[in-house]
Coordinates of C-alpha atoms in Angstrom, one line a residue:
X1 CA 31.4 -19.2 29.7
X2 CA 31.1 -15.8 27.9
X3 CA 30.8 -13.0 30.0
X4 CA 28.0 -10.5 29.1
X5 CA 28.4 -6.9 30.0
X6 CA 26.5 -3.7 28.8
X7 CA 24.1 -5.0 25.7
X8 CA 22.6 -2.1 23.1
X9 CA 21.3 -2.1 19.9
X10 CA 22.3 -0.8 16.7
X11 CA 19.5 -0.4 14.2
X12 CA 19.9 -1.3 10.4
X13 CA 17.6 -1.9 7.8
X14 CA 17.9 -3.6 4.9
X15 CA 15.4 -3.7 2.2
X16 CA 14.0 -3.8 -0.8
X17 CA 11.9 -6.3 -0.4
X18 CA 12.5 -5.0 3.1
X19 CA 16.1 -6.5 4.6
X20 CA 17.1 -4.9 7.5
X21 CA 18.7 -6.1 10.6
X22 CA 19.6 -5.5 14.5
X23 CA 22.6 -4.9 14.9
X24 CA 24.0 -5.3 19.0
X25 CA 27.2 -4.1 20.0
X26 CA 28.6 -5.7 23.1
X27 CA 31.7 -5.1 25.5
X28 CA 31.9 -9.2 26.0
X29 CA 29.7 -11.3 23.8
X30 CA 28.2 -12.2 20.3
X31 CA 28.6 -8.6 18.6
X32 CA 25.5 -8.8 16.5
X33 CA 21.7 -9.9 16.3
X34 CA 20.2 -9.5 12.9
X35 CA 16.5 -9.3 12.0
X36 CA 15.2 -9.7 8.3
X37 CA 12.3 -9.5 6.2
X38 CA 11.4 -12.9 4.1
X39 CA 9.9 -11.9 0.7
X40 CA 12.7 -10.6 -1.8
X41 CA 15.5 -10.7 0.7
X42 CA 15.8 -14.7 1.4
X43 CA 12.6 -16.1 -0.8
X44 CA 11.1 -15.1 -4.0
X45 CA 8.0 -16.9 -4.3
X46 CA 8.1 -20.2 -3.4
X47 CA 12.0 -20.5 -4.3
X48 CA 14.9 -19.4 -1.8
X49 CA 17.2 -16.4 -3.4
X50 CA 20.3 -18.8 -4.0
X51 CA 22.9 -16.9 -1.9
X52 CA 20.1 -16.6 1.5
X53 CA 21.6 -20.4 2.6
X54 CA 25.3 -18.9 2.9
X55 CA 24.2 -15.6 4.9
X56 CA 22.3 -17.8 7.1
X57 CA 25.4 -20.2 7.3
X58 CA 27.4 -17.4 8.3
X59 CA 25.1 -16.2 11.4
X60 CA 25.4 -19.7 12.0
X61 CA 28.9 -19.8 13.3
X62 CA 30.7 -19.5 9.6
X63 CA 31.6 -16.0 11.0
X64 CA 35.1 -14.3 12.1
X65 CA 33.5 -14.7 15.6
X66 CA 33.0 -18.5 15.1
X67 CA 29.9 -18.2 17.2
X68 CA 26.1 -18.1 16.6
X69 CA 24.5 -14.7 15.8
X70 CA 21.0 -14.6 16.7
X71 CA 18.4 -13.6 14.1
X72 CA 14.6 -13.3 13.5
X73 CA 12.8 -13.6 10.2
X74 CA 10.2 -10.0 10.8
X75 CA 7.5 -10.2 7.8
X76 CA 4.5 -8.5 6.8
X77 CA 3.4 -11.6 5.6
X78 CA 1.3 -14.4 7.2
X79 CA -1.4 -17.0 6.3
X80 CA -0.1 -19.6 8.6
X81 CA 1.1 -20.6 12.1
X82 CA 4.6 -19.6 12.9
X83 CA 5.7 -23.4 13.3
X84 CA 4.1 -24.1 10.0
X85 CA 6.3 -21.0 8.7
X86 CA 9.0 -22.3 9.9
X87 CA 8.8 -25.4 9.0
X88 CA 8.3 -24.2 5.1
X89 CA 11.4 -22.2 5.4
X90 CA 13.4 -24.5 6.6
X91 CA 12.8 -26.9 3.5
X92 CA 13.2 -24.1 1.2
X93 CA 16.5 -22.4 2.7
X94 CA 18.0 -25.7 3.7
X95 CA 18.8 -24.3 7.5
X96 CA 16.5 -25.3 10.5
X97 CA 14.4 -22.2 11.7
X98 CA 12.8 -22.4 14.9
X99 CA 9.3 -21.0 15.4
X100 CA 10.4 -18.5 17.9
X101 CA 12.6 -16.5 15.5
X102 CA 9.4 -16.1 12.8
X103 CA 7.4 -13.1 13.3
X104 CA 4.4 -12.8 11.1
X105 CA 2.3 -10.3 10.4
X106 CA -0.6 -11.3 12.9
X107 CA 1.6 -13.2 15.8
X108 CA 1.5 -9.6 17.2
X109 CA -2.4 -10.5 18.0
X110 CA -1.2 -12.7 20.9
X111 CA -0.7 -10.1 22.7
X112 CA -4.3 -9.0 22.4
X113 CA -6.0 -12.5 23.5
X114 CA -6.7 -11.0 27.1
X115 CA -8.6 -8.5 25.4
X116 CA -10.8 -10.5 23.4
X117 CA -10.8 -13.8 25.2
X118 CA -14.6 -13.7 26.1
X119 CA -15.4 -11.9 23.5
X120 CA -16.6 -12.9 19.6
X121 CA -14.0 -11.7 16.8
X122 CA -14.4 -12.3 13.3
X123 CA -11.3 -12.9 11.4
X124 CA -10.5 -12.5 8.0
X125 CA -7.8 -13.6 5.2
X126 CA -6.5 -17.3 4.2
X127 CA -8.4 -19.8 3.1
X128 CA -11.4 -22.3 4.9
X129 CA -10.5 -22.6 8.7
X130 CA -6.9 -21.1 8.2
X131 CA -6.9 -18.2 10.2
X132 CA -9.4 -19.2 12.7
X133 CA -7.3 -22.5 13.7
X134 CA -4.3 -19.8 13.6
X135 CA -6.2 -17.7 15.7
X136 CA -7.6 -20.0 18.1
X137 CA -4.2 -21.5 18.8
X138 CA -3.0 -17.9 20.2
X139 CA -6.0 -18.2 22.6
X140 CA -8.7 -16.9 21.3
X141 CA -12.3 -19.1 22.5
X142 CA -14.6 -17.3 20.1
X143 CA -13.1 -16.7 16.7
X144 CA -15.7 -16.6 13.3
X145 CA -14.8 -16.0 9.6
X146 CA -17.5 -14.6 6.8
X147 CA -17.4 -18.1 5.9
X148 CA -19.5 -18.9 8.8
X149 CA -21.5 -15.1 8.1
X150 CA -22.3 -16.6 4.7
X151 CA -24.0 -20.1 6.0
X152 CA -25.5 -18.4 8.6
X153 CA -27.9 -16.3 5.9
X154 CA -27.1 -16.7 2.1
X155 CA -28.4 -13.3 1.1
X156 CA -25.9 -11.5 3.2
X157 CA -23.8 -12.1 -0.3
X158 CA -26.1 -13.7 -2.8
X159 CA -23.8 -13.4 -5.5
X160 CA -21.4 -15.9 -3.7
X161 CA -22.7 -19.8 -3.0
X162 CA -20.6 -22.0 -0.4
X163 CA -18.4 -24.9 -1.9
X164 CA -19.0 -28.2 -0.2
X165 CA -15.4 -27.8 1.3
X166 CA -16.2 -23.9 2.8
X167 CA -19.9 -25.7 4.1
X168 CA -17.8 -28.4 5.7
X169 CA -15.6 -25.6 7.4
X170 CA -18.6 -23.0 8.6
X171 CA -19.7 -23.2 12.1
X172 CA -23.5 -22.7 12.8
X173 CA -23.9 -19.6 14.8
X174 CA -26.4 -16.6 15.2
X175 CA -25.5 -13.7 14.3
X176 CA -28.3 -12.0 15.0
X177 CA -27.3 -12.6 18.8
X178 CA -23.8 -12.5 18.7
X179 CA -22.0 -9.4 18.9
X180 CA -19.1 -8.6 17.0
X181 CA -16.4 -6.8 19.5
X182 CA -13.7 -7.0 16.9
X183 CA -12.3 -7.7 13.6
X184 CA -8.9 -8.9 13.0
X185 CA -7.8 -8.8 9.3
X186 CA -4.9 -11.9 9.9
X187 CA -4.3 -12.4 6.3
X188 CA -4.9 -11.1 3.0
X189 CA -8.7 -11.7 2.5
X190 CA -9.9 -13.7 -0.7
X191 CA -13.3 -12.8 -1.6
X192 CA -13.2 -8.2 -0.9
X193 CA -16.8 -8.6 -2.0
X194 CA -17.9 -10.5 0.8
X195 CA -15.7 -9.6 3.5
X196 CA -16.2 -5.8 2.5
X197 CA -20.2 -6.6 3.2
X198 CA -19.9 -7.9 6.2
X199 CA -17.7 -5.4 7.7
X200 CA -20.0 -2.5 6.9
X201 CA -22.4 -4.7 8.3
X202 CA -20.5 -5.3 11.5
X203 CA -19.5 -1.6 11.4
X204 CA -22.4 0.8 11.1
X205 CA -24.7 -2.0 13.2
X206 CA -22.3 -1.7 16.4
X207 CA -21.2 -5.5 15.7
X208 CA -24.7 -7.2 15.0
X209 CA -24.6 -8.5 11.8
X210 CA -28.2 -7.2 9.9
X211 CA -29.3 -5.2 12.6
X212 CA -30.0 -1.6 12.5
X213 CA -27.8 0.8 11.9
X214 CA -26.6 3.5 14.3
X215 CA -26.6 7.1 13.7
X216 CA -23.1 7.9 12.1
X217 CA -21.5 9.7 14.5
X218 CA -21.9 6.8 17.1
X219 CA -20.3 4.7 14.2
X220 CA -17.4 6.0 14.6
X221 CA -17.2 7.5 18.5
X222 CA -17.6 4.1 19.8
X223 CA -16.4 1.8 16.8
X224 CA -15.9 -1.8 16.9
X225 CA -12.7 -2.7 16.4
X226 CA -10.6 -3.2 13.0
X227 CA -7.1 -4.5 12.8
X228 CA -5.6 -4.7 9.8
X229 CA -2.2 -6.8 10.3
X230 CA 0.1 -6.0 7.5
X231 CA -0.6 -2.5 5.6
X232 CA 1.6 -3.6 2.4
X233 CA -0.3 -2.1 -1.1
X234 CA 1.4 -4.8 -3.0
X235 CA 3.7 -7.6 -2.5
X236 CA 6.2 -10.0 -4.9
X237 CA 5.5 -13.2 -6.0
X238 CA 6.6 -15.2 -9.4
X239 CA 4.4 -13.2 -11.8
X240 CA 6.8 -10.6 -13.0
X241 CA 5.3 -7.9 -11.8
X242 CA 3.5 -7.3 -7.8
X243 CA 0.4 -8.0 -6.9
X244 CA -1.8 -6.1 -4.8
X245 CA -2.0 -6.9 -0.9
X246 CA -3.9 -6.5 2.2
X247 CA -3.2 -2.9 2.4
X248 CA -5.5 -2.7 -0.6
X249 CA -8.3 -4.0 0.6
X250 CA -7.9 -2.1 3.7
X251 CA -8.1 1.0 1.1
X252 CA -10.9 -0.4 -0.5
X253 CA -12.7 -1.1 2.3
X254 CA -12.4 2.5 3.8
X255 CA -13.4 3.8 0.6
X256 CA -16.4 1.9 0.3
X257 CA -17.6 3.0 4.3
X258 CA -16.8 6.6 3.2
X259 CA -18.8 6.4 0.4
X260 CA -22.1 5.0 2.5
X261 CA -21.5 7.2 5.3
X262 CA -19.3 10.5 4.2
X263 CA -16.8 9.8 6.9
X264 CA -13.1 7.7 7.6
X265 CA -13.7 5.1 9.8
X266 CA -10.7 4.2 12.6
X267 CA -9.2 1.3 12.3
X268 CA -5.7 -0.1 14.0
X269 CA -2.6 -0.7 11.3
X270 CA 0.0 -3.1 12.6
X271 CA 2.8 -4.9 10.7
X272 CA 6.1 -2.8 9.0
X273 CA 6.4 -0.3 9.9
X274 CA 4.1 0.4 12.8
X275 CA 6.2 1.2 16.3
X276 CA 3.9 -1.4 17.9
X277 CA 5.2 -4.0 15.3
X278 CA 9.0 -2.9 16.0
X279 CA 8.5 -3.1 20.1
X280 CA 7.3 -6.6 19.5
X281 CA 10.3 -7.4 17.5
X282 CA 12.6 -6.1 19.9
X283 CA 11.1 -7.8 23.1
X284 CA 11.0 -11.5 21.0
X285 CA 14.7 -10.9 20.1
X286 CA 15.1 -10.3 23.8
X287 CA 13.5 -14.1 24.4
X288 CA 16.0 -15.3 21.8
X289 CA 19.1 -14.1 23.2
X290 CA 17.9 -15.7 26.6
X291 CA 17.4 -18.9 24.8
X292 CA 20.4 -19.1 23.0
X293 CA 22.6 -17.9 26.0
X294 CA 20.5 -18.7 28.8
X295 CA 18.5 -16.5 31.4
X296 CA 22.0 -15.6 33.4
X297 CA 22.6 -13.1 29.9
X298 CA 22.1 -9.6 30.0
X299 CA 18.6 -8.5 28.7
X300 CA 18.8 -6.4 25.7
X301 CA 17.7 -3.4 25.1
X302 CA 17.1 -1.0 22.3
X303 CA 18.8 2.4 22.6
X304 CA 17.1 3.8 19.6
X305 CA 13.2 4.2 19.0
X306 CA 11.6 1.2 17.5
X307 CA 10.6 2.0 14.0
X308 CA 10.4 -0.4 11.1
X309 CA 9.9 0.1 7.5
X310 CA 7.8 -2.1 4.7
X311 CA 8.7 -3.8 1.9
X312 CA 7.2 -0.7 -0.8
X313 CA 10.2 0.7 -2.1
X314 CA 9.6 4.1 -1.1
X315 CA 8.5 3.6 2.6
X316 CA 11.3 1.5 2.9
X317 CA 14.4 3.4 3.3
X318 CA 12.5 6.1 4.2
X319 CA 11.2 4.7 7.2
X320 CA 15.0 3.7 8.4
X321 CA 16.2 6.7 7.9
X322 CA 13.3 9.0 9.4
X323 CA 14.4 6.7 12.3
X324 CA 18.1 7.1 12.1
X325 CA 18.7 3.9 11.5
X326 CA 21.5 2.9 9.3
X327 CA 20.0 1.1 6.2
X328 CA 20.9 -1.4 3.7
X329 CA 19.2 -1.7 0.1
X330 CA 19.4 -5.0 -1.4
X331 CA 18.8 -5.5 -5.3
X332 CA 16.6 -8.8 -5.1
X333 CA 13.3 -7.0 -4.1
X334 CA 10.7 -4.8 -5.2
X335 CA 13.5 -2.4 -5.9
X336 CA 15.3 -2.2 -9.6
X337 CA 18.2 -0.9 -9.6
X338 CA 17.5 -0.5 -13.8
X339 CA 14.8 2.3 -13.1
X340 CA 17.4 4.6 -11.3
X341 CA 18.6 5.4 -8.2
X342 CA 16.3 4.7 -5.2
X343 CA 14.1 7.8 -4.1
X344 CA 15.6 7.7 -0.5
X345 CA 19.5 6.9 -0.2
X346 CA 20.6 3.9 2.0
X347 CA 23.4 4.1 4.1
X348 CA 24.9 0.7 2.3
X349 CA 23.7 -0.8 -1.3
X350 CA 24.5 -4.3 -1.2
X351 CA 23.6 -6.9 -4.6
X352 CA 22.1 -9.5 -2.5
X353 CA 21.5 -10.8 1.5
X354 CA 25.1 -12.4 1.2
X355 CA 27.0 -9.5 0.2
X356 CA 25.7 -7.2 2.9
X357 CA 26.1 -9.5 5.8
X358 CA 29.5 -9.9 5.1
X359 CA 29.3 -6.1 4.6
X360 CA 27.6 -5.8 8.1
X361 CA 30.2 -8.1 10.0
X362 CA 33.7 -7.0 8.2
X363 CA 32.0 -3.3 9.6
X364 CA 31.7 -4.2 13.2
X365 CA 34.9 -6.5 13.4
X366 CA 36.6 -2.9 11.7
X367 CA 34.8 -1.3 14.9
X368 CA 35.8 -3.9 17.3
X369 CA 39.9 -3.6 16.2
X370 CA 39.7 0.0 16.3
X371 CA 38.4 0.4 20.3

């Protein structure tokens, strides 16, 4: 039996693409808990980053501890259930990953079902039902996508005509007589065009889809909700060079409501490195260390404000360090070390996920034989 004392978190944060971890120092038990991003710390595209299986190897009990060190996988991406995630993952990485230690970009939303339960949301991002199967397994009873906008009334869009596979995923409804109270960008969306329509539609109509518009300034003192899940610019897949992500067409869209109406319209940013996004984090880690050590352990706690940072190189290290959070800066990201030395300093460079684990641990076993 190991006996837990006083639990506390140390913050550190890896990145770029963002790595970064929890680190918990304990009197009596597991020293550390790690969290890390996916993209360009443990995958690159499709492909796991060949060292990722060893540092997940070592949290496994491959350690000088020779115990298990807990660990989420935090992400700004999404697209799919968390089991489905996990599932993927553990193919590509070769270690099992359970769906409670993936934390996408929109599993935050389940903690806003209660809110929306009765109420009609329109979500946006991934591809036919994706996100709307996604989102109706959190809970949510009344979820629509522009998909569904579209069949409804073809000249919402008429530059865009429904395949037979997007007809055979639509759901007949009314929009004309069902009120939009929110919309919840899950996913990078695929058609801007359409799904920028529709939400000025939603928006400067109070959440009825082709009805009249209300005078701006009610726009935008009672505005229906937006959430945009992950606020990332760009992001890294196999094309040499990064592609741009839902945080641009969360820029486009503004841009295009300013440009009707001469004013910003509010909206809600979650995902790195949003505080909201961080406490989540750090109460799911708390769930984890309870399963793996049972709900006798101590319940963590963070003794440093929740911050996180993204995976664009210059918010990255930024962010950790505007925190004061040590931070790590791993070479197999967005960041190069060939184009010079990062704009914001890390507390630890480290060539790859491998290298600063071991970095990470040999630093808090150091600790440990010092006290």
């Amino acid at each position: 039996m190991v006996l837990l004392l006083r639990l506390t978190f140390k913050v550190v944060v890896f990145g770029l693409n963002t790595f970064w971890f929890l680190v918990a120092v304990v009197s009596r038990s597991l020293p550390l808990a790690f969290v890390f991003d996916i993209d360009g710390v443990l995958i690159r595209g499709s492909t796991a980053i060949p060292v990722a299986r060893r540092a997940l190897e070592i949290l496994d009990g491959k350690n000088p501890f020779d115990a298990k060190i807990p660990y989420l996988l935090l992400t700004n991406g999404g697209g799919a259930s968390e089991s489905k995630r996990a599932e993927r993952l553990s193919l590509v990485l070769g270690v099992d990953i359970d769906a409670r230690q993936v934390i996408q970009a929109h599993t935050i939303l389940q903690e806003s079902v209660d809110k929306y339960r009765d109420n009609a949301v329109l979500v946006l991002g991934g591809r036919l039902n994706e996100m709307r199967e996604v989102a109706e397994q959190y809970g949510f009873q009344q979820v629509y996508t522009t998909l569904d906008v579209l069949a409804w009334n073809p000249s919402v869009w008429p530059f865009r005509s429904l395949s037979e596979a997007e007809r055979e995923a639509a759901r007949p409804v009314d929009f004309s007589q069902t009120p939009i109270s929110a919309v919840l960008v899950f996913h990078d969306p695929r058609d801007w065009a359409l799904d920028v329509q529709v939400l000025c539609d939603i928006v400067q109509s109070g959440g009825i889809i082709g009805g009249p518009h209300l005078p701006r300034s009610n726009q935008t003192a009672n505005p229906v909700d937006i959430i945009f899940c992950n606020p990332d610019l760009i992001w890294r897949t196999d094309f040499p060079r990064p592609r741009l992500g839902q945080g641009a067409f969360r820029e486009a869209f503004l841009a295009v409501y300013k440009g009707l109406t001469g004013q910003y319209y509010p909206h809600t940013q979650l995902g790195k490195p949003s505080t909201a996004t961080y406490d989540y984090a750090s109460r799911v880690l708390s769930e984890r260390w309870r399963a793996l050590y049972g709900e006798t352990a101590s319940k963590p706690t963070i003794s440093l404000p929740c911050t996180i940072c993204t995976h664009e190189p210059r918010e990255d290290i930024a962010g950790a360090n505007g925190a004061k959070w040590p931070s790590i800066l791993v070479d197999t990201g967005v960041y190069d070390p060939v184009e010079g030395p990062p704009t914001h300093a890390p507390t630890h460079h480290a060539g790859d996920v491998e290298v600063a684990v071991k970095w990470a641990i040999a630093r808090e076993s150091a600790k440990r034989s010092e006290a």
